[in-house]
Structure formats: structure tokens, C-alpha cells
Amino acid sequence: MIPKNQAQNYLIERISKTESIQDLLNFPRYLEIETIHKCNAKCRMCPVHNEKESRGLLSQVLFEKIVEELKGHIDEIKRVNLYRDGEPLLDKELHLKIYMLKQIGVKEVAISTNVSLLNSEKAKQLLDSNLDIIIMSIDSLNKTNFTKIRKGLNFNNVIQNAFNFIQLRNQLKSKTKIWMRMIRQDLNWNEWDEYKNFWQNLLAESDRINYHPIHNWGGTININNLKSFQHKLPCVALWSHIVIFANGDVPLCSVDYLNNYPTGNITKQSIYEIWHSKIINHRRDLHLSGQKNQIKLCEKCNAWDEPSDINNISKEYFELCE
């Protein structure tokens, strides 16, 4: 078991180096709000399309309720992500939601998209809404591999949409940052260097190109890859971010796509109430005391195989997990 003070120091280093654990326990630093639970693709690494029921579209009433609460915590919130288990561009009013969040002072608003629907009209809407970050999930520059990974999408259309958005962003001198992301897996594992070099020639220095290894969604799907980086450490999610599904449900984390570990519901509770609830504090205690394997989803989860901020993590934490 890792000493509690070391575990807490790890969380602080990963989430916010200038704050204390008590600061982090007041309100989530990151929020993921699913505005629509629907997708136009059936990606091989995503189990979401196998769900029998859709959570539908986030209601305007519920979104406004969330926005009203966020007003009181602007200084604490680092980013709001308007996506979860769906393609956010299927939400026809996504740009208006982004604008509302920027109007109340949210520092960063981000979306993640498969780029297939990012036509010129939507591109202009997003840029005009003052969107801070757009994550483009394009997993391969090889048409055959791309088609096998992102099933249902047109490779040429996706690449052209990405080119057009970059060009329009530059023409408008927009501050929107582009994060180009690959979900690295067996089909594209050897493509990373070529992929990175290709996009570096098109993007600005303020943009980002990264990859995230494919993961097993808390052991719910069979993926044979590396063991979790943090298998002996508490998961940062419980101290840093909250997920809100389109129907108001709040799951354990972003990996809990079926909401098998319900935490609350925003239609009946506030974000603050859920963040301070007995159930989430119990889960935090299990993680801090080396008992997170009591939560089956956490026991087998390898979503943190290779953290994107790996170069900013002290070596001592790697040693703790050996």
C-alpha cells in the first residue's frame, strides 16, 4: 500500500500543483457534459455503439441549470468538455452551448469530434462561438487502416474537413487550438512518427498532436495491451472531473459508459452535492487506502496506460507502481 501522503501528493501533481487536496474536494476542475448520446460511426475500440438504449439529447432546461451552477465556481473550473459518448457535432445547437459557457467566463471549452461532420458551416459556427479546443480524432493516414478503425466514416471527407478547418482557423486568426489525436492500437501502432510529422507541418505551435493507447473500458472489453500505469495509485478522475450524461446521470467516471456505478443525477441534485456525496467519498477512500480493486471497474481499468502528461510526472510515482 502506498502511504496516503504520497498518494495525495501524486494527485496534486497530476491535477493542480498550486492547490491542496481540500481545494480539489470543493468542486471538480474538469467537467464532461454529454450534449448528445448518438454517433454516426462504429469505431472498433468503442463499445458505446453496442448500447441498446440512447440517452438522447441533453435538454436546454438541464443545460441551463448546469450553466447557472457553474457561474459560482468559475475560478475553480479549468475546462468544460462538451462531449462524452457520442459525436457532439450531431447536436445542432452545440455552438450555442459553447457560447453560453464562454459568456459566463469558463476558461476553456473543448469538444472532441471524429471530424466527419465538420463542414464549412459547422466550422464557422464553432470558431465564432469562441471554442478553445477542438480535439480531432483521426487515427490513421492510411485509408485502409482508417476505414477498419473508424467504421462508417469516409476517409477522404474526414481529411478534407480537417484541412479546411485548419485553413479557416488560420484565415480568421482564431485562437481555437487544434489537438490532433490518435487512438493507438495494433492497426496503426507503427504509424505514429509519420502521423506526427505530417500534422506538425500543418498545425501551429500552440496546437497539439498526441496519442492515447487503446484501453479496455474498465475490463468490459477484451483488449490486450499494457497494464495500467497507476494500478497502485488512486485514479485522478475521482479528484478532478465529473461526467454528466445527456439524461442527467452522473456515472463513476468516463469509463463507466453504462452507468453501472451511478453517482447521482443532475436533474435531482447539484454538481456540488454529488461531488460531496457519501458514495463518491467512499470511492475516494478505497483508492487512497489501496483497495480500489473492490470496485470491479477500477480493478481492471487500464485507461491510464500512458498518461498524456507523462513527462511532467515525478519518477518516484513510476517506481511506486513497479
PDB file of C-alpha atoms in Angstrom:
ATOM      1  CA  MET A   1       0.000   0.000   0.000  1.00  0.00           C
ATOM      2  CA  ILE A   2       1.267   3.471  -0.921  1.00  0.00           C
ATOM      3  CA  PRO A   3       1.360   5.934   2.006  1.00  0.00           C
ATOM      4  CA  LYS A   4      -1.620   8.292   1.953  1.00  0.00           C
ATOM      5  CA  ASN A   5       0.516  11.440   1.841  1.00  0.00           C
ATOM      6  CA  GLN A   6       2.385  10.183  -1.230  1.00  0.00           C
ATOM      7  CA  ALA A   7      -0.868   9.262  -2.931  1.00  0.00           C
ATOM      8  CA  GLN A   8      -2.272  12.715  -2.230  1.00  0.00           C
ATOM      9  CA  ASN A   9       0.906  14.405  -3.475  1.00  0.00           C
ATOM     10  CA  TYR A  10       0.589  12.400  -6.688  1.00  0.00           C
ATOM     11  CA  LEU A  11      -2.988  13.629  -7.168  1.00  0.00           C
ATOM     12  CA  ILE A  12      -1.959  17.236  -6.592  1.00  0.00           C
ATOM     13  CA  GLU A  13       0.907  16.933  -9.075  1.00  0.00           C
ATOM     14  CA  ARG A  14      -1.364  15.464 -11.733  1.00  0.00           C
ATOM     15  CA  ILE A  15      -4.334  17.795 -11.256  1.00  0.00           C
ATOM     16  CA  SER A  16      -3.245  21.183  -9.909  1.00  0.00           C
ATOM     17  CA  LYS A  17       0.191  21.737  -8.379  1.00  0.00           C
ATOM     18  CA  THR A  18      -0.758  25.002  -6.699  1.00  0.00           C
ATOM     19  CA  GLU A  19      -3.714  23.596  -4.765  1.00  0.00           C
ATOM     20  CA  SER A  20      -4.322  21.283  -1.831  1.00  0.00           C
ATOM     21  CA  ILE A  21      -6.377  18.106  -1.643  1.00  0.00           C
ATOM     22  CA  GLN A  22      -9.038  20.034   0.248  1.00  0.00           C
ATOM     23  CA  ASP A  23      -9.181  22.597  -2.570  1.00  0.00           C
ATOM     24  CA  LEU A  24      -9.784  19.825  -5.104  1.00  0.00           C
ATOM     25  CA  LEU A  25     -12.549  18.341  -2.976  1.00  0.00           C
ATOM     26  CA  ASN A  26     -14.620  21.516  -3.201  1.00  0.00           C
ATOM     27  CA  PHE A  27     -15.636  21.353  -6.862  1.00  0.00           C
ATOM     28  CA  PRO A  28     -14.497  19.432  -9.972  1.00  0.00           C
ATOM     29  CA  ARG A  29     -11.783  21.074 -12.038  1.00  0.00           C
ATOM     30  CA  TYR A  30     -12.938  19.357 -15.220  1.00  0.00           C
ATOM     31  CA  LEU A  31     -16.467  18.605 -16.406  1.00  0.00           C
ATOM     32  CA  GLU A  32     -17.553  16.389 -19.276  1.00  0.00           C
ATOM     33  CA  ILE A  33     -21.080  17.196 -20.399  1.00  0.00           C
ATOM     34  CA  GLU A  34     -22.635  14.856 -22.929  1.00  0.00           C
ATOM     35  CA  THR A  35     -24.937  17.040 -25.025  1.00  0.00           C
ATOM     36  CA  ILE A  36     -25.989  14.143 -27.261  1.00  0.00           C
ATOM     37  CA  HIS A  37     -25.734  10.369 -26.946  1.00  0.00           C
ATOM     38  CA  LYS A  38     -25.600   9.427 -30.586  1.00  0.00           C
ATOM     39  CA  CYS A  39     -22.842   8.690 -33.080  1.00  0.00           C
ATOM     40  CA  ASN A  40     -22.531   8.272 -36.838  1.00  0.00           C
ATOM     41  CA  ALA A  41     -19.621   5.829 -36.584  1.00  0.00           C
ATOM     42  CA  LYS A  42     -18.978   2.376 -35.154  1.00  0.00           C
ATOM     43  CA  CYS A  43     -15.335   2.504 -34.133  1.00  0.00           C
ATOM     44  CA  ARG A  44     -13.667  -0.800 -33.289  1.00  0.00           C
ATOM     45  CA  MET A  45     -12.291   0.467 -29.937  1.00  0.00           C
ATOM     46  CA  CYS A  46     -15.553   1.999 -28.749  1.00  0.00           C
ATOM     47  CA  PRO A  47     -18.255  -0.133 -27.088  1.00  0.00           C
ATOM     48  CA  VAL A  48     -20.793   2.687 -26.967  1.00  0.00           C
ATOM     49  CA  HIS A  49     -22.496   1.774 -30.254  1.00  0.00           C
ATOM     50  CA  ASN A  50     -23.416  -1.593 -28.735  1.00  0.00           C
ATOM     51  CA  GLU A  51     -25.704   0.038 -26.177  1.00  0.00           C
ATOM     52  CA  LYS A  52     -29.351  -0.867 -26.610  1.00  0.00           C
ATOM     53  CA  GLU A  53     -30.791   2.447 -25.451  1.00  0.00           C
ATOM     54  CA  SER A  54     -29.822   6.001 -26.248  1.00  0.00           C
ATOM     55  CA  ARG A  55     -29.732   8.721 -23.630  1.00  0.00           C
ATOM     56  CA  GLY A  56     -30.846  11.142 -26.306  1.00  0.00           C
ATOM     57  CA  LEU A  57     -30.218  14.873 -26.340  1.00  0.00           C
ATOM     58  CA  LEU A  58     -29.408  16.986 -23.294  1.00  0.00           C
ATOM     59  CA  SER A  59     -32.379  19.253 -22.675  1.00  0.00           C
ATOM     60  CA  GLN A  60     -31.946  23.009 -22.779  1.00  0.00           C
ATOM     61  CA  VAL A  61     -33.505  23.271 -19.322  1.00  0.00           C
ATOM     62  CA  LEU A  62     -30.931  20.906 -17.841  1.00  0.00           C
ATOM     63  CA  PHE A  63     -28.048  22.603 -19.632  1.00  0.00           C
ATOM     64  CA  GLU A  64     -29.144  25.985 -18.300  1.00  0.00           C
ATOM     65  CA  LYS A  65     -29.345  24.510 -14.786  1.00  0.00           C
ATOM     66  CA  ILE A  66     -25.752  23.319 -15.124  1.00  0.00           C
ATOM     67  CA  VAL A  67     -24.580  26.666 -16.501  1.00  0.00           C
ATOM     68  CA  GLU A  68     -26.243  28.522 -13.627  1.00  0.00           C
ATOM     69  CA  GLU A  69     -24.340  26.435 -11.077  1.00  0.00           C
ATOM     70  CA  LEU A  70     -21.042  26.819 -12.902  1.00  0.00           C
ATOM     71  CA  LYS A  71     -21.294  30.589 -12.561  1.00  0.00           C
ATOM     72  CA  GLY A  72     -20.454  30.263  -8.884  1.00  0.00           C
ATOM     73  CA  HIS A  73     -17.310  28.198  -9.481  1.00  0.00           C
ATOM     74  CA  ILE A  74     -15.642  29.872 -12.454  1.00  0.00           C
ATOM     75  CA  ASP A  75     -12.331  30.345 -10.644  1.00  0.00           C
ATOM     76  CA  GLU A  76     -12.130  26.629  -9.805  1.00  0.00           C
ATOM     77  CA  ILE A  77     -13.086  25.162 -13.187  1.00  0.00           C
ATOM     78  CA  LYS A  78     -10.209  24.531 -15.574  1.00  0.00           C
ATOM     79  CA  ARG A  79     -12.136  23.139 -18.534  1.00  0.00           C
ATOM     80  CA  VAL A  80     -15.581  22.035 -19.665  1.00  0.00           C
ATOM     81  CA  ASN A  81     -15.671  19.315 -22.323  1.00  0.00           C
ATOM     82  CA  LEU A  82     -18.908  19.236 -24.298  1.00  0.00           C
ATOM     83  CA  TYR A  83     -18.731  15.597 -25.313  1.00  0.00           C
ATOM     84  CA  ARG A  84     -18.762  12.100 -23.901  1.00  0.00           C
ATOM     85  CA  ASP A  85     -20.257   9.010 -25.533  1.00  0.00           C
ATOM     86  CA  GLY A  86     -21.372  10.417 -28.857  1.00  0.00           C
ATOM     87  CA  GLU A  87     -20.459  12.680 -31.763  1.00  0.00           C
ATOM     88  CA  PRO A  88     -21.064  16.235 -30.473  1.00  0.00           C
ATOM     89  CA  LEU A  89     -21.500  17.734 -33.947  1.00  0.00           C
ATOM     90  CA  LEU A  90     -24.813  15.862 -34.187  1.00  0.00           C
ATOM     91  CA  ASP A  91     -26.061  18.432 -31.662  1.00  0.00           C
ATOM     92  CA  LYS A  92     -27.304  21.253 -33.912  1.00  0.00           C
ATOM     93  CA  GLU A  93     -27.057  23.787 -31.078  1.00  0.00           C
ATOM     94  CA  LEU A  94     -23.595  22.828 -29.878  1.00  0.00           C
ATOM     95  CA  HIS A  95     -22.106  26.183 -30.865  1.00  0.00           C
ATOM     96  CA  LEU A  96     -24.739  27.999 -28.805  1.00  0.00           C
ATOM     97  CA  LYS A  97     -23.858  25.915 -25.751  1.00  0.00           C
ATOM     98  CA  ILE A  98     -20.186  26.728 -26.222  1.00  0.00           C
ATOM     99  CA  TYR A  99     -21.027  30.429 -26.469  1.00  0.00           C
ATOM    100  CA  MET A 100     -23.082  30.290 -23.253  1.00  0.00           C
ATOM    101  CA  LEU A 101     -20.191  28.736 -21.349  1.00  0.00           C
ATOM    102  CA  LYS A 102     -17.747  31.324 -22.667  1.00  0.00           C
ATOM    103  CA  GLN A 103     -20.171  34.112 -21.759  1.00  0.00           C
ATOM    104  CA  ILE A 104     -20.134  33.108 -18.081  1.00  0.00           C
ATOM    105  CA  GLY A 105     -16.327  33.039 -18.047  1.00  0.00           C
ATOM    106  CA  VAL A 106     -15.367  29.353 -18.394  1.00  0.00           C
ATOM    107  CA  LYS A 107     -11.625  29.396 -19.102  1.00  0.00           C
ATOM    108  CA  GLU A 108     -11.565  26.551 -21.592  1.00  0.00           C
ATOM    109  CA  VAL A 109     -14.329  24.825 -23.531  1.00  0.00           C
ATOM    110  CA  ALA A 110     -13.427  21.796 -25.628  1.00  0.00           C
ATOM    111  CA  ILE A 111     -15.078  19.297 -27.934  1.00  0.00           C
ATOM    112  CA  SER A 112     -13.856  16.021 -29.408  1.00  0.00           C
ATOM    113  CA  THR A 113     -15.042  15.030 -32.865  1.00  0.00           C
ATOM    114  CA  ASN A 114     -14.480  12.345 -35.487  1.00  0.00           C
ATOM    115  CA  VAL A 115     -14.380  15.265 -37.986  1.00  0.00           C
ATOM    116  CA  SER A 116     -16.787  13.638 -40.454  1.00  0.00           C
ATOM    117  CA  LEU A 117     -19.475  16.307 -39.910  1.00  0.00           C
ATOM    118  CA  LEU A 118     -17.105  19.254 -39.639  1.00  0.00           C
ATOM    119  CA  ASN A 119     -18.266  21.003 -42.820  1.00  0.00           C
ATOM    120  CA  SER A 120     -17.663  24.684 -43.567  1.00  0.00           C
ATOM    121  CA  GLU A 121     -20.890  25.803 -41.860  1.00  0.00           C
ATOM    122  CA  LYS A 122     -20.163  23.969 -38.611  1.00  0.00           C
ATOM    123  CA  ALA A 123     -16.529  25.045 -38.712  1.00  0.00           C
ATOM    124  CA  LYS A 124     -17.548  28.712 -38.891  1.00  0.00           C
ATOM    125  CA  GLN A 125     -20.101  28.243 -36.080  1.00  0.00           C
ATOM    126  CA  LEU A 126     -17.516  26.680 -33.794  1.00  0.00           C
ATOM    127  CA  LEU A 127     -14.889  29.317 -34.468  1.00  0.00           C
ATOM    128  CA  ASP A 128     -17.408  32.123 -33.955  1.00  0.00           C
ATOM    129  CA  SER A 129     -18.515  30.588 -30.641  1.00  0.00           C
ATOM    130  CA  ASN A 130     -15.021  31.165 -29.188  1.00  0.00           C
ATOM    131  CA  LEU A 131     -14.349  27.442 -28.793  1.00  0.00           C
ATOM    132  CA  ASP A 132     -10.972  26.999 -27.092  1.00  0.00           C
ATOM    133  CA  ILE A 133     -10.033  23.452 -28.104  1.00  0.00           C
ATOM    134  CA  ILE A 134     -11.185  21.054 -30.790  1.00  0.00           C
ATOM    135  CA  ILE A 135      -9.855  17.506 -30.494  1.00  0.00           C
ATOM    136  CA  MET A 136      -9.775  15.829 -33.895  1.00  0.00           C
ATOM    137  CA  SER A 137      -9.853  12.053 -33.513  1.00  0.00           C
ATOM    138  CA  ILE A 138      -8.176  10.830 -36.674  1.00  0.00           C
ATOM    139  CA  ASP A 139      -6.431   7.513 -36.072  1.00  0.00           C
ATOM    140  CA  SER A 140      -4.589   6.870 -39.315  1.00  0.00           C
ATOM    141  CA  LEU A 141      -3.365   8.470 -42.521  1.00  0.00           C
ATOM    142  CA  ASN A 142      -3.659   5.084 -44.196  1.00  0.00           C
ATOM    143  CA  LYS A 143      -7.088   4.867 -45.826  1.00  0.00           C
ATOM    144  CA  THR A 144      -7.389   1.116 -45.342  1.00  0.00           C
ATOM    145  CA  ASN A 145      -6.469   1.231 -41.662  1.00  0.00           C
ATOM    146  CA  PHE A 146      -8.615   4.289 -41.033  1.00  0.00           C
ATOM    147  CA  THR A 147     -11.663   2.564 -42.517  1.00  0.00           C
ATOM    148  CA  LYS A 148     -11.107  -0.508 -40.347  1.00  0.00           C
ATOM    149  CA  ILE A 149     -10.819   1.612 -37.200  1.00  0.00           C
ATOM    150  CA  ARG A 150     -13.422   4.326 -37.817  1.00  0.00           C
ATOM    151  CA  LYS A 151     -16.130   2.164 -39.341  1.00  0.00           C
ATOM    152  CA  GLY A 152     -18.811   4.077 -41.209  1.00  0.00           C
ATOM    153  CA  LEU A 153     -16.730   7.170 -41.929  1.00  0.00           C
ATOM    154  CA  ASN A 154     -15.341   8.403 -45.249  1.00  0.00           C
ATOM    155  CA  PHE A 155     -11.558   8.832 -45.039  1.00  0.00           C
ATOM    156  CA  ASN A 156     -11.252  11.454 -47.783  1.00  0.00           C
ATOM    157  CA  ASN A 157     -14.088  13.502 -46.307  1.00  0.00           C
ATOM    158  CA  VAL A 158     -12.544  13.472 -42.826  1.00  0.00           C
ATOM    159  CA  ILE A 159      -9.092  14.528 -44.022  1.00  0.00           C
ATOM    160  CA  GLN A 160     -10.517  17.276 -46.229  1.00  0.00           C
ATOM    161  CA  ASN A 161     -12.663  18.596 -43.358  1.00  0.00           C
ATOM    162  CA  ALA A 162      -9.578  18.727 -41.152  1.00  0.00           C
ATOM    163  CA  PHE A 163      -7.603  20.612 -43.815  1.00  0.00           C
ATOM    164  CA  ASN A 164     -10.454  23.076 -44.339  1.00  0.00           C
ATOM    165  CA  PHE A 165     -10.863  23.742 -40.624  1.00  0.00           C
ATOM    166  CA  ILE A 166      -7.154  24.404 -40.157  1.00  0.00           C
ATOM    167  CA  GLN A 167      -7.180  26.791 -43.114  1.00  0.00           C
ATOM    168  CA  LEU A 168     -10.292  28.643 -41.917  1.00  0.00           C
ATOM    169  CA  ARG A 169      -8.959  28.875 -38.369  1.00  0.00           C
ATOM    170  CA  ASN A 170      -5.766  30.426 -39.685  1.00  0.00           C
ATOM    171  CA  GLN A 171      -7.591  32.810 -42.038  1.00  0.00           C
ATOM    172  CA  LEU A 172      -9.824  34.098 -39.253  1.00  0.00           C
ATOM    173  CA  LYS A 173      -6.846  34.281 -36.878  1.00  0.00           C
ATOM    174  CA  SER A 174      -8.949  32.410 -34.363  1.00  0.00           C
ATOM    175  CA  LYS A 175      -7.441  31.412 -31.008  1.00  0.00           C
ATOM    176  CA  THR A 176      -9.073  27.966 -31.173  1.00  0.00           C
ATOM    177  CA  LYS A 177      -6.444  25.289 -30.589  1.00  0.00           C
ATOM    178  CA  ILE A 178      -6.437  22.037 -32.531  1.00  0.00           C
ATOM    179  CA  TRP A 179      -5.467  18.837 -30.760  1.00  0.00           C
ATOM    180  CA  MET A 180      -4.875  16.075 -33.283  1.00  0.00           C
ATOM    181  CA  ARG A 181      -5.299  12.706 -31.566  1.00  0.00           C
ATOM    182  CA  MET A 182      -4.651   9.103 -32.493  1.00  0.00           C
ATOM    183  CA  ILE A 183      -6.078   6.165 -30.554  1.00  0.00           C
ATOM    184  CA  ARG A 184      -3.021   3.940 -30.887  1.00  0.00           C
ATOM    185  CA  GLN A 185      -3.695   0.238 -31.423  1.00  0.00           C
ATOM    186  CA  ASP A 186      -2.471  -2.779 -33.379  1.00  0.00           C
ATOM    187  CA  LEU A 187      -3.575  -1.460 -36.790  1.00  0.00           C
ATOM    188  CA  ASN A 188      -1.768   1.886 -36.504  1.00  0.00           C
ATOM    189  CA  TRP A 189       0.913   1.314 -33.861  1.00  0.00           C
ATOM    190  CA  ASN A 190       3.810   1.772 -36.279  1.00  0.00           C
ATOM    191  CA  GLU A 191       2.330   4.889 -37.893  1.00  0.00           C
ATOM    192  CA  TRP A 192       2.932   7.323 -35.037  1.00  0.00           C
ATOM    193  CA  ASP A 193       6.135   9.010 -36.248  1.00  0.00           C
ATOM    194  CA  GLU A 194       4.778   9.537 -39.756  1.00  0.00           C
ATOM    195  CA  TYR A 195       1.452  10.739 -38.338  1.00  0.00           C
ATOM    196  CA  LYS A 196       3.112  13.237 -36.013  1.00  0.00           C
ATOM    197  CA  ASN A 197       5.405  14.635 -38.706  1.00  0.00           C
ATOM    198  CA  PHE A 198       2.532  15.013 -41.166  1.00  0.00           C
ATOM    199  CA  TRP A 199       0.349  17.090 -38.859  1.00  0.00           C
ATOM    200  CA  GLN A 200       3.253  19.122 -37.464  1.00  0.00           C
ATOM    201  CA  ASN A 201       3.739  20.624 -40.895  1.00  0.00           C
ATOM    202  CA  LEU A 202       0.128  21.853 -40.930  1.00  0.00           C
ATOM    203  CA  LEU A 203      -0.563  22.921 -37.361  1.00  0.00           C
ATOM    204  CA  ALA A 204       0.573  25.870 -35.280  1.00  0.00           C
ATOM    205  CA  GLU A 205       2.995  25.710 -32.349  1.00  0.00           C
ATOM    206  CA  SER A 206       0.101  26.277 -29.951  1.00  0.00           C
ATOM    207  CA  ASP A 207      -1.669  23.165 -31.280  1.00  0.00           C
ATOM    208  CA  ARG A 208      -1.044  19.634 -30.032  1.00  0.00           C
ATOM    209  CA  ILE A 209      -0.503  16.214 -31.597  1.00  0.00           C
ATOM    210  CA  ASN A 210      -0.790  13.224 -29.280  1.00  0.00           C
ATOM    211  CA  TYR A 211      -1.915   9.650 -28.971  1.00  0.00           C
ATOM    212  CA  HIS A 212      -3.698   7.630 -26.338  1.00  0.00           C
ATOM    213  CA  PRO A 213      -3.282   3.850 -26.216  1.00  0.00           C
ATOM    214  CA  ILE A 214      -6.435   1.831 -26.713  1.00  0.00           C
ATOM    215  CA  HIS A 215      -7.864   0.749 -23.344  1.00  0.00           C
ATOM    216  CA  ASN A 216     -10.212  -1.905 -22.015  1.00  0.00           C
ATOM    217  CA  TRP A 217     -13.025   0.299 -20.689  1.00  0.00           C
ATOM    218  CA  GLY A 218     -12.541  -0.935 -17.143  1.00  0.00           C
ATOM    219  CA  GLY A 219     -12.204  -4.551 -18.246  1.00  0.00           C
ATOM    220  CA  THR A 220     -15.564  -4.586 -20.031  1.00  0.00           C
ATOM    221  CA  ILE A 221     -13.936  -5.334 -23.393  1.00  0.00           C
ATOM    222  CA  ASN A 222     -11.021  -7.640 -24.153  1.00  0.00           C
ATOM    223  CA  ILE A 223      -8.018  -5.537 -25.092  1.00  0.00           C
ATOM    224  CA  ASN A 224      -4.544  -6.965 -24.609  1.00  0.00           C
ATOM    225  CA  ASN A 225      -2.198  -4.076 -24.042  1.00  0.00           C
ATOM    226  CA  LEU A 226      -0.062  -2.655 -21.267  1.00  0.00           C
ATOM    227  CA  LYS A 227      -1.058  -2.796 -17.622  1.00  0.00           C
ATOM    228  CA  SER A 228      -2.252   0.392 -16.001  1.00  0.00           C
ATOM    229  CA  PHE A 229       0.390   2.972 -15.151  1.00  0.00           C
ATOM    230  CA  GLN A 230      -1.452   3.755 -11.944  1.00  0.00           C
ATOM    231  CA  HIS A 231      -2.516   0.299 -10.817  1.00  0.00           C
ATOM    232  CA  LYS A 232      -1.261   1.063  -7.287  1.00  0.00           C
ATOM    233  CA  LEU A 233      -2.176   4.736  -7.306  1.00  0.00           C
ATOM    234  CA  PRO A 234      -5.526   6.490  -6.797  1.00  0.00           C
ATOM    235  CA  CYS A 235      -7.259   7.464 -10.023  1.00  0.00           C
ATOM    236  CA  VAL A 236      -7.110  11.193 -10.700  1.00  0.00           C
ATOM    237  CA  ALA A 237     -10.680  11.148 -12.022  1.00  0.00           C
ATOM    238  CA  LEU A 238     -12.209  10.941  -8.542  1.00  0.00           C
ATOM    239  CA  TRP A 239     -10.478  14.174  -7.510  1.00  0.00           C
ATOM    240  CA  SER A 240     -10.568  16.106 -10.769  1.00  0.00           C
ATOM    241  CA  HIS A 241     -13.546  15.564 -13.054  1.00  0.00           C
ATOM    242  CA  ILE A 242     -17.199  14.729 -13.231  1.00  0.00           C
ATOM    243  CA  VAL A 243     -19.172  13.270 -16.139  1.00  0.00           C
ATOM    244  CA  ILE A 244     -22.754  14.300 -16.842  1.00  0.00           C
ATOM    245  CA  PHE A 245     -24.684  12.164 -19.296  1.00  0.00           C
ATOM    246  CA  ALA A 246     -27.364  13.603 -21.579  1.00  0.00           C
ATOM    247  CA  ASN A 247     -30.119  12.267 -19.306  1.00  0.00           C
ATOM    248  CA  GLY A 248     -28.545  13.874 -16.229  1.00  0.00           C
ATOM    249  CA  ASP A 249     -26.972  10.710 -14.836  1.00  0.00           C
ATOM    250  CA  VAL A 250     -23.528  11.014 -13.279  1.00  0.00           C
ATOM    251  CA  PRO A 251     -21.501   7.769 -13.571  1.00  0.00           C
ATOM    252  CA  LEU A 252     -18.394   6.729 -11.672  1.00  0.00           C
ATOM    253  CA  CYS A 253     -16.167   8.193 -14.388  1.00  0.00           C
ATOM    254  CA  SER A 254     -15.790   8.493 -18.149  1.00  0.00           C
ATOM    255  CA  VAL A 255     -15.030   4.763 -18.425  1.00  0.00           C
ATOM    256  CA  ASP A 256     -18.373   3.841 -16.829  1.00  0.00           C
ATOM    257  CA  TYR A 257     -20.285   4.222 -20.104  1.00  0.00           C
ATOM    258  CA  LEU A 258     -23.178   2.003 -18.969  1.00  0.00           C
ATOM    259  CA  ASN A 259     -23.517   3.844 -15.651  1.00  0.00           C
ATOM    260  CA  ASN A 260     -23.092   0.590 -13.746  1.00  0.00           C
ATOM    261  CA  TYR A 261     -21.760   2.634 -10.826  1.00  0.00           C
ATOM    262  CA  PRO A 262     -24.239   5.529 -10.529  1.00  0.00           C
ATOM    263  CA  THR A 263     -23.137   8.535  -8.515  1.00  0.00           C
ATOM    264  CA  GLY A 264     -26.188  10.774  -8.850  1.00  0.00           C
ATOM    265  CA  ASN A 265     -28.383  12.676 -11.276  1.00  0.00           C
ATOM    266  CA  ILE A 266     -28.181  16.368 -12.075  1.00  0.00           C
ATOM    267  CA  THR A 267     -31.933  16.671 -12.555  1.00  0.00           C
ATOM    268  CA  LYS A 268     -32.355  15.974  -8.834  1.00  0.00           C
ATOM    269  CA  GLN A 269     -29.060  17.151  -7.340  1.00  0.00           C
ATOM    270  CA  SER A 270     -26.482  19.852  -7.858  1.00  0.00           C
ATOM    271  CA  ILE A 271     -22.957  19.163  -9.073  1.00  0.00           C
ATOM    272  CA  TYR A 272     -21.708  20.339  -5.680  1.00  0.00           C
ATOM    273  CA  GLU A 273     -23.943  17.873  -3.823  1.00  0.00           C
ATOM    274  CA  ILE A 274     -22.767  14.954  -5.958  1.00  0.00           C
ATOM    275  CA  TRP A 275     -19.112  15.969  -5.635  1.00  0.00           C
ATOM    276  CA  HIS A 276     -19.511  15.939  -1.834  1.00  0.00           C
ATOM    277  CA  SER A 277     -21.717  12.841  -1.643  1.00  0.00           C
ATOM    278  CA  LYS A 278     -21.056   9.832   0.587  1.00  0.00           C
ATOM    279  CA  ILE A 279     -20.765   7.481  -2.366  1.00  0.00           C
ATOM    280  CA  ILE A 280     -18.005   9.409  -4.141  1.00  0.00           C
ATOM    281  CA  ASN A 281     -16.113   9.976  -0.874  1.00  0.00           C
ATOM    282  CA  HIS A 282     -16.308   6.250  -0.156  1.00  0.00           C
ATOM    283  CA  ARG A 283     -14.764   5.524  -3.543  1.00  0.00           C
ATOM    284  CA  ARG A 284     -12.004   8.055  -2.856  1.00  0.00           C
ATOM    285  CA  ASP A 285     -11.265   6.353   0.469  1.00  0.00           C
ATOM    286  CA  LEU A 286     -10.968   2.977  -1.262  1.00  0.00           C
ATOM    287  CA  HIS A 287      -8.495   4.404  -3.769  1.00  0.00           C
ATOM    288  CA  LEU A 288      -6.394   6.123  -1.098  1.00  0.00           C
ATOM    289  CA  SER A 289      -6.261   3.009   1.070  1.00  0.00           C
ATOM    290  CA  GLY A 290      -5.117   0.711  -1.723  1.00  0.00           C
ATOM    291  CA  GLN A 291      -8.494  -1.001  -2.012  1.00  0.00           C
ATOM    292  CA  LYS A 292      -9.717   0.269  -5.353  1.00  0.00           C
ATOM    293  CA  ASN A 293      -9.897  -3.330  -6.563  1.00  0.00           C
ATOM    294  CA  GLN A 294     -13.112  -3.533  -4.521  1.00  0.00           C
ATOM    295  CA  ILE A 295     -14.625  -1.548  -7.380  1.00  0.00           C
ATOM    296  CA  LYS A 296     -14.600  -4.020 -10.256  1.00  0.00           C
ATOM    297  CA  LEU A 297     -14.423  -1.311 -12.919  1.00  0.00           C
ATOM    298  CA  CYS A 298     -11.346   0.193 -11.248  1.00  0.00           C
ATOM    299  CA  GLU A 299      -9.666  -3.159 -10.617  1.00  0.00           C
ATOM    300  CA  LYS A 300      -9.125  -3.955 -14.288  1.00  0.00           C
ATOM    301  CA  CYS A 301      -9.080  -0.452 -15.749  1.00  0.00           C
ATOM    302  CA  ASN A 302      -6.074   0.438 -17.890  1.00  0.00           C
ATOM    303  CA  ALA A 303      -7.320   3.766 -19.216  1.00  0.00           C
ATOM    304  CA  TRP A 304      -4.148   5.383 -17.846  1.00  0.00           C
ATOM    305  CA  ASP A 305      -1.604   3.122 -19.538  1.00  0.00           C
ATOM    306  CA  GLU A 306       0.430   6.082 -20.722  1.00  0.00           C
ATOM    307  CA  PRO A 307      -0.725   9.454 -19.381  1.00  0.00           C
ATOM    308  CA  SER A 308      -0.559  12.338 -21.851  1.00  0.00           C
ATOM    309  CA  ASP A 309       1.328  14.364 -19.236  1.00  0.00           C
ATOM    310  CA  ILE A 310       3.807  11.550 -18.600  1.00  0.00           C
ATOM    311  CA  ASN A 311       6.837  13.852 -18.877  1.00  0.00           C
ATOM    312  CA  ASN A 312       5.516  16.032 -16.051  1.00  0.00           C
ATOM    313  CA  ILE A 313       5.118  13.198 -13.559  1.00  0.00           C
ATOM    314  CA  SER A 314       7.853  12.613 -10.989  1.00  0.00           C
ATOM    315  CA  LYS A 315       9.770   9.363 -11.466  1.00  0.00           C
ATOM    316  CA  GLU A 316       9.013   8.336  -7.886  1.00  0.00           C
ATOM    317  CA  TYR A 317       5.417   7.525  -8.886  1.00  0.00           C
ATOM    318  CA  PHE A 318       6.572   5.161 -11.617  1.00  0.00           C
ATOM    319  CA  GLU A 319       8.725   3.423  -9.038  1.00  0.00           C
ATOM    320  CA  LEU A 320       5.760   3.080  -6.703  1.00  0.00           C
ATOM    321  CA  CYS A 321       3.907   1.148  -9.385  1.00  0.00           C
ATOM    322  CA  GLU A 322       6.669  -1.320 -10.185  1.00  0.00           C
TER     323      GLU A 322
END
